[in-house]
Short mmCIF file of C-alpha atoms and ligand atoms in Angstrom, two decimals:
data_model
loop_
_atom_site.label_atom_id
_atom_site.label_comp_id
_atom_site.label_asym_id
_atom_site.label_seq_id
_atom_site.Cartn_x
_atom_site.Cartn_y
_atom_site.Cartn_z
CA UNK Q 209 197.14 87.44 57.52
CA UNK Q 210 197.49 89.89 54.88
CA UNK Q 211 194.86 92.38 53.80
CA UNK Q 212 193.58 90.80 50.92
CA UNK Q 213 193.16 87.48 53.01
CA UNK Q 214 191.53 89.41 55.74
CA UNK Q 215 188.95 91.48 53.58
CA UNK Q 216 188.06 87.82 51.29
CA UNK Q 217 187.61 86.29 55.29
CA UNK Q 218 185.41 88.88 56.87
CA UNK Q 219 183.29 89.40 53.55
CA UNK Q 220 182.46 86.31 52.66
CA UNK Q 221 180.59 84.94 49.27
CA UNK Q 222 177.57 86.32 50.25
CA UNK Q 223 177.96 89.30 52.30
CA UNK Q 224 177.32 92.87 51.29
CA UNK Q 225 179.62 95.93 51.92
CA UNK Q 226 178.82 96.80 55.30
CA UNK Q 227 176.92 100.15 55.63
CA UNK Q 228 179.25 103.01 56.18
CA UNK Q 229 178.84 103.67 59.69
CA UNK Q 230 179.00 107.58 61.06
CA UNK Q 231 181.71 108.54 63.22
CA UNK Q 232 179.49 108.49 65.82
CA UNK Q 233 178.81 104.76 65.72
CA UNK Q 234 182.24 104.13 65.47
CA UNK Q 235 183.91 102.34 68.42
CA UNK Q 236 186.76 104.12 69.77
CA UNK Q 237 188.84 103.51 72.52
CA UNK Q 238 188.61 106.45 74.93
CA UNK Q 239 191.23 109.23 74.57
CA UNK Q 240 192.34 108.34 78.00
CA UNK Q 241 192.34 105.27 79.20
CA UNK Q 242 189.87 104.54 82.56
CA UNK Q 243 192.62 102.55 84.56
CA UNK Q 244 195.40 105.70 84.15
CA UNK Q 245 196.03 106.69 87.61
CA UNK Q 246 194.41 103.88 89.15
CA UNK Q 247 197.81 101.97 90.33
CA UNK Q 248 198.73 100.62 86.87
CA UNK Q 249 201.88 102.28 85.40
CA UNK Q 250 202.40 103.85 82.29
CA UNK Q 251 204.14 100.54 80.58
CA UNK Q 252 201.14 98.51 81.38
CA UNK Q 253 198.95 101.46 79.63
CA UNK Q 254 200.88 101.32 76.66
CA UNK Q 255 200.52 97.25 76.40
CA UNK Q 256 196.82 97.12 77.31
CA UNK Q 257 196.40 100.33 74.05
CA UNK Q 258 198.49 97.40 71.77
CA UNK Q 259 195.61 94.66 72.90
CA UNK Q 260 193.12 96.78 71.85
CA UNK Q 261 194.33 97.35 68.58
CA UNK Q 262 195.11 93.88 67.79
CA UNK Q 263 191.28 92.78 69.01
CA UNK Q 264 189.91 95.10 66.62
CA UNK Q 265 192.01 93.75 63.89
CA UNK Q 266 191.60 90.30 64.28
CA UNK Q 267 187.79 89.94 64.29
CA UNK Q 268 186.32 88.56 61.93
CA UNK Q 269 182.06 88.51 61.22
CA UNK Q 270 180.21 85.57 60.80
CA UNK Q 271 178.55 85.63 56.98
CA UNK Q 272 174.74 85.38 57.16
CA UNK Q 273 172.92 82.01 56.33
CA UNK Q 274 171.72 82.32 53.02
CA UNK Q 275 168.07 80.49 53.06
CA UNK Q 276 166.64 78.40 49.89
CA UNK Q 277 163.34 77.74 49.87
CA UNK Q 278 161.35 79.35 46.69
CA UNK Q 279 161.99 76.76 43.22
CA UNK Q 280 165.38 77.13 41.56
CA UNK Q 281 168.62 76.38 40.79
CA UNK Q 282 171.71 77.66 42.70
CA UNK Q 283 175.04 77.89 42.23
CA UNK Q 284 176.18 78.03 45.98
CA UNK Q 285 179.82 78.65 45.69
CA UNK Q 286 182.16 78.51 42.48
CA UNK Q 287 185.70 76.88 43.05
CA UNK Q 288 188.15 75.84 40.54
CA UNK Q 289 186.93 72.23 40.93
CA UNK Q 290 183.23 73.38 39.77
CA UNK Q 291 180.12 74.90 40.75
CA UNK Q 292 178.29 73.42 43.33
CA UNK Q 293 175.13 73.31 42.57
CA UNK Q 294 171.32 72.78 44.24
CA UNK Q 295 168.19 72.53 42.21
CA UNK Q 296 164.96 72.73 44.40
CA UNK Q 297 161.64 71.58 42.97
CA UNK Q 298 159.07 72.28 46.99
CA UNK Q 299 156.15 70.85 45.14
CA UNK Q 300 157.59 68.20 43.27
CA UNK Q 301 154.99 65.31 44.32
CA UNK Q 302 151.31 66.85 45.41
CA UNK Q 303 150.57 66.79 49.22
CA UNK Q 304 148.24 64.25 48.60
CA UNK Q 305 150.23 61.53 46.94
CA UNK Q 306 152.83 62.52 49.40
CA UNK Q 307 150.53 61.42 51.98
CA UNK Q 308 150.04 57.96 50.66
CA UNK Q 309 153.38 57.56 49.87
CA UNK Q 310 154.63 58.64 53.06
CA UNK Q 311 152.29 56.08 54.72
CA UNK Q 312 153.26 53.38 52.40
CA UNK Q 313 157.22 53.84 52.73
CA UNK Q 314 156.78 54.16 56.91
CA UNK Q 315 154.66 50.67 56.93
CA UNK Q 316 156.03 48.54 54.00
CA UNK Q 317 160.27 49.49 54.04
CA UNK Q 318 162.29 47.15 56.24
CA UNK Q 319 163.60 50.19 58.44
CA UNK Q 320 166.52 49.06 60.65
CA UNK Q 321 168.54 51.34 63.25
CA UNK Q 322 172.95 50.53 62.33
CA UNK Q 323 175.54 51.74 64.26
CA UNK Q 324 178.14 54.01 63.41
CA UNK Q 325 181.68 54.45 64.17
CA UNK Q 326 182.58 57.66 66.25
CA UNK Q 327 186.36 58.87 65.41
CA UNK Q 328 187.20 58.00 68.66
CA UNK Q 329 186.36 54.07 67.58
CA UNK Q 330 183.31 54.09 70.10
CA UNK Q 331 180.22 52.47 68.37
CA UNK Q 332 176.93 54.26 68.50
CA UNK Q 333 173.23 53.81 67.39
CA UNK Q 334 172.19 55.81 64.47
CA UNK Q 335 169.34 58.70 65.47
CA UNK Q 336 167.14 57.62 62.63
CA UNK Q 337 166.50 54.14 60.66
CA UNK Q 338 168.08 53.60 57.52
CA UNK Q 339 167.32 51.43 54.47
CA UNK Q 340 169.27 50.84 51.26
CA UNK Q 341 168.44 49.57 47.76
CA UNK Q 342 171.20 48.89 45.11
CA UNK Q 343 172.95 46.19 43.24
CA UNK Q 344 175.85 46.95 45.12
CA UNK Q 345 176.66 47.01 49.08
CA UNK Q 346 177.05 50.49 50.25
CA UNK Q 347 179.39 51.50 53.32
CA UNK Q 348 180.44 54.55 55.17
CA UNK Q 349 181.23 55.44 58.74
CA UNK Q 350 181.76 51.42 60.07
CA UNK Q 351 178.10 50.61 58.14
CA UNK Q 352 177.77 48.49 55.78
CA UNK Q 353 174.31 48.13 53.55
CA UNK Q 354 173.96 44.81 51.89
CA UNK Q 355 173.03 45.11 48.10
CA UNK Q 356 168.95 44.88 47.82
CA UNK Q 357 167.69 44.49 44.88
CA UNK Q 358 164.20 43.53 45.72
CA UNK Q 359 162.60 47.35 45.30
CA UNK Q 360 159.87 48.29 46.58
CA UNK Q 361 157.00 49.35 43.56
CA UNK Q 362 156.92 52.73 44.85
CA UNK Q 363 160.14 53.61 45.21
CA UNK Q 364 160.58 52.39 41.30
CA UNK Q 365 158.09 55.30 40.97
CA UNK Q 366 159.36 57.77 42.63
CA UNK Q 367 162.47 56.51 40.65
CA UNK Q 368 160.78 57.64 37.48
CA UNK Q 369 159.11 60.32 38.39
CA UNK Q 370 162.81 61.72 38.91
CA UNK Q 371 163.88 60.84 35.73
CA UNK Q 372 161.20 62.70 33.53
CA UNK Q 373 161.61 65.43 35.38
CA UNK Q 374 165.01 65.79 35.47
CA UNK Q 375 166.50 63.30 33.19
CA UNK Q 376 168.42 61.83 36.04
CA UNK Q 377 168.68 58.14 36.27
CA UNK Q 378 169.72 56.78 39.36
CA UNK Q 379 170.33 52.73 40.58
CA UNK Q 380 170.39 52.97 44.19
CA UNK Q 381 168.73 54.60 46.96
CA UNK Q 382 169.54 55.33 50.82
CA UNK Q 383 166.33 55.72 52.74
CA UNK Q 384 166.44 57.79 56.28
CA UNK Q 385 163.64 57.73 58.80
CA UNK Q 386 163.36 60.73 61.35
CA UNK Q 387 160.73 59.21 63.86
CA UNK Q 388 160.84 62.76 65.66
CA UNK Q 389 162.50 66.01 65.93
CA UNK Q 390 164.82 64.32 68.38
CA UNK Q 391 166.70 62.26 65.30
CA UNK Q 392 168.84 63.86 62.85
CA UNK Q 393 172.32 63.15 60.98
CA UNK Q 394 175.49 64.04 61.62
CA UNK Q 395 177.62 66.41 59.44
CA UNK Q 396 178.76 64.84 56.38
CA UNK Q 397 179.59 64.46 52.35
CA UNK Q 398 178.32 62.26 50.36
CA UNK Q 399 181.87 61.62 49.10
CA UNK Q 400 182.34 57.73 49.32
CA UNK Q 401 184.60 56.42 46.41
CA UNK Q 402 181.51 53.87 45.67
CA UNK Q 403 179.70 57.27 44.35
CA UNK Q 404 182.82 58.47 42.03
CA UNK Q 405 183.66 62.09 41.26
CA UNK Q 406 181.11 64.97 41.98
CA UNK Q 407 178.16 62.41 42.70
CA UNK Q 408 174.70 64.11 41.47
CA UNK Q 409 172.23 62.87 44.36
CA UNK Q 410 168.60 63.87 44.11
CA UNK Q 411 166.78 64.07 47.23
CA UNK Q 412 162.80 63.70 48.17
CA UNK Q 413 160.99 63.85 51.24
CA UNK Q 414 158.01 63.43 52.93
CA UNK Q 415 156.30 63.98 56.21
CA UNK Q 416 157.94 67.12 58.72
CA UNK Q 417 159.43 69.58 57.55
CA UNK Q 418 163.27 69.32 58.69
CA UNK Q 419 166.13 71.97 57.63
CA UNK Q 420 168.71 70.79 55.61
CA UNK Q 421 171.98 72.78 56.26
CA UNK Q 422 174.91 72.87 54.15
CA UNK Q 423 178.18 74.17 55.69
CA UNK Q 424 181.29 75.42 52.97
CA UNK Q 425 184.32 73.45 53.84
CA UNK Q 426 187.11 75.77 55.24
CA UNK Q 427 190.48 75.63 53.18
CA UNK Q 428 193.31 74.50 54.38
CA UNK Q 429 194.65 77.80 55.82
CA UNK Q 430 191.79 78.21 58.00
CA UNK Q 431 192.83 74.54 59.97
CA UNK Q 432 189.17 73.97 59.59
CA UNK Q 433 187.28 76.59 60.68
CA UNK Q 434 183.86 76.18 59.84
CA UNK Q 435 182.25 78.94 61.74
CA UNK Q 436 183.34 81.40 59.29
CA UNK Q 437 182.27 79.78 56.48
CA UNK Q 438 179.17 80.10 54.10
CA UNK Q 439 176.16 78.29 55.43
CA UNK Q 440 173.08 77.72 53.70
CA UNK Q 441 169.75 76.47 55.19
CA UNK Q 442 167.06 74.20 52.68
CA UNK Q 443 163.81 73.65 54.25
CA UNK Q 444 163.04 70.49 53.01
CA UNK Q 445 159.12 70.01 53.00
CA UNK Q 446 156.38 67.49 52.27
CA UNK Q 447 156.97 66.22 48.70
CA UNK Q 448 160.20 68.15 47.55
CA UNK Q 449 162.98 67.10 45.47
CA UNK Q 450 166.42 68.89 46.00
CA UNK Q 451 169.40 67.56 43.74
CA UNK Q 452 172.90 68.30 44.61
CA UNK Q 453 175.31 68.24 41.75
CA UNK Q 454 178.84 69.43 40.41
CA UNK Q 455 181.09 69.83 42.76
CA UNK Q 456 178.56 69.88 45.96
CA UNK Q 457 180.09 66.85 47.78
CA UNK Q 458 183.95 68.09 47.04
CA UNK Q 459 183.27 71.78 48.61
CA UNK Q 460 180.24 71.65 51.26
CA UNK Q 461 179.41 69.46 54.21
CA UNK Q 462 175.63 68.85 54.55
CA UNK Q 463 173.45 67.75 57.73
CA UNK Q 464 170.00 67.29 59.38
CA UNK Q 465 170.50 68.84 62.88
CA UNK Q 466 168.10 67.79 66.20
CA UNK Q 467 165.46 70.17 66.82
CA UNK Q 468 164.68 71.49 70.30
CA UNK Q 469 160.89 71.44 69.45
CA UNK Q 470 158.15 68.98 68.63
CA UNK Q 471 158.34 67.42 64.87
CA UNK Q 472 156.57 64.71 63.81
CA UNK Q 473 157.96 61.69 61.45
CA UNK Q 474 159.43 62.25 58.39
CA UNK Q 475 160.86 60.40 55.38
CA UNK Q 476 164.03 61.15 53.14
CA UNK Q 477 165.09 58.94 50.29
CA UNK Q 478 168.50 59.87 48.42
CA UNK Q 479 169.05 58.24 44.80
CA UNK Q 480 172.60 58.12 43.98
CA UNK Q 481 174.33 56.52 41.43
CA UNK Q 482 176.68 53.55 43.10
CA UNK Q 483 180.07 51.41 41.17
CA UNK Q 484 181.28 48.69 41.82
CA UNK Q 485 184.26 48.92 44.09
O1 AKG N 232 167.54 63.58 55.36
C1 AKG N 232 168.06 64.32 54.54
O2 AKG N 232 167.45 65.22 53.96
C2 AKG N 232 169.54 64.17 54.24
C3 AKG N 232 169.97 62.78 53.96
C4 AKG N 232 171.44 62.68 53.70
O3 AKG N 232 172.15 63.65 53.75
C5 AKG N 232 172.07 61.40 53.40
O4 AKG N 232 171.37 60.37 53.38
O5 AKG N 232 173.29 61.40 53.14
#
């Protein structure tokens, strides 16, 4: 790895120039070192000093999650293939309406749990129930959606109420169900072929608040590395609408990971844009 490489690695989009430290914080090895005289001979000494050296070279820091939560739009990373972008609107439908709608959507959807296909060709039950509306079928992972066209009256409005705000028209719609903080999804991009090129999805929820993290995709130098890669955390609450656009599904990875404490149920209902295969 060259310098450039390393300095663009350990920096990161986000990161600031770390503080210059004084000498005294500095982490030396020690003038002489501990094991000298101690039955290891003066080769070994020598080879051990080269580890050390090679240690401190090679590491490489973690950036910081950046967290979105305040209104806004943000251009989360900027590749030749586009910006990707996220627009979050937290109060987008009052808490109140939210309520009824959440109630509505939990009682009156035809929530099913699908299976999905594991890499390793094992099937397993999704931990959450889907839905899907669309004039087209819509597959990924080993599930396939039939077309629905039947759509429920307040999804239509929901449908709407996206559109004057944002002038975004959509015609189909994956629902997710999280009955507790024990379901979540899986890594993923919204990247089918069905969706064509940079897909704008706009996203609204209800119920639990649930953290929606987005993971940069590592390129192909890095043989997928994704620890060292941006990460950015939503907070997706009662009544919000987040819309992912540009280049979003080409660059980042996005995912709603199991929490280790008590959530109640919550509701998340992506409107995408599907063609016809
Ligand atoms: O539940 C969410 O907020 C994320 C849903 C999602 O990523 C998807 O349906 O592809």
């Amino acid at each position: 790895m060259n310098a450039k490489q390393r300095k663009s690695r350990v920096q990161g989009g986000w990161s600031v120039p770390n503080k210059v430290r004084s000498d005294k914080d500095k982490i030396k090895p020690p003038a002489v070192p501990c094991w000298v005289g101690k039955n290891i001979d003066q080769h070994k000494v020598e080879e051990k000093k080269f580890i050390y050296e090679e240690v401190s070279e090679g590491f490489h820091q973690k950036p910081a999650v950046k967290v979105i939560s305040k209104p806004g739009v943000y251009d989360i990373s900027t590749e030749p293939g586009g910006n990707s972008r996220l627009r979050l609107f937290p109060l987008f439908i009052e808490p109140k309406v939210a309520d009824e709608i959440y109630e509505t959507l939990f009682h009156e959807l035809p929530w099913r749990q699908q299976s999905d296909i594991r890499r390793d060709g094992e099937k397993y039950l999704q931990p959450r129930l889907t839905t899907w509306y669309g004039d087209q079928p819509y597959s990924y992972s080993g599930v396939t959606h039939p077309a629905r066209t039947d759509w429920h009256p307040t999804l239509l409005r929901i449908k709407e109420l996206i559109a004057d705000c944002t002038g975004l028209s959509f015609n189909s719609m994956l629902a997710n169900l999280y009955r507790d903080g024990h379901d979540s999804l899986a890594w993923h991009s919204d990247d089918e072929k069905s969706l064509g090129p940079q897909p704008t999805i706009a996203s609204v929820s209800f119920g639990d608040t649930r953290t929606f993290q987005l993971r940069k995709k590592p390129p192909p130098e890095k043989a997928g590395d994704y620890e060292l890669m941006q990460h950015v955390d939503v907070p997706l609450t009662h009544g919000s609408l987040l819309v992912m656009e540009g280049a979003t599904q080409d660059d980042w990875q996005h995912r709603i990971p199991r929490e280790y404490h008590d959530r109640s149920g919550r509701i998340n209902l992506t409107f995408r844009v599907i063609f016809p295969e």
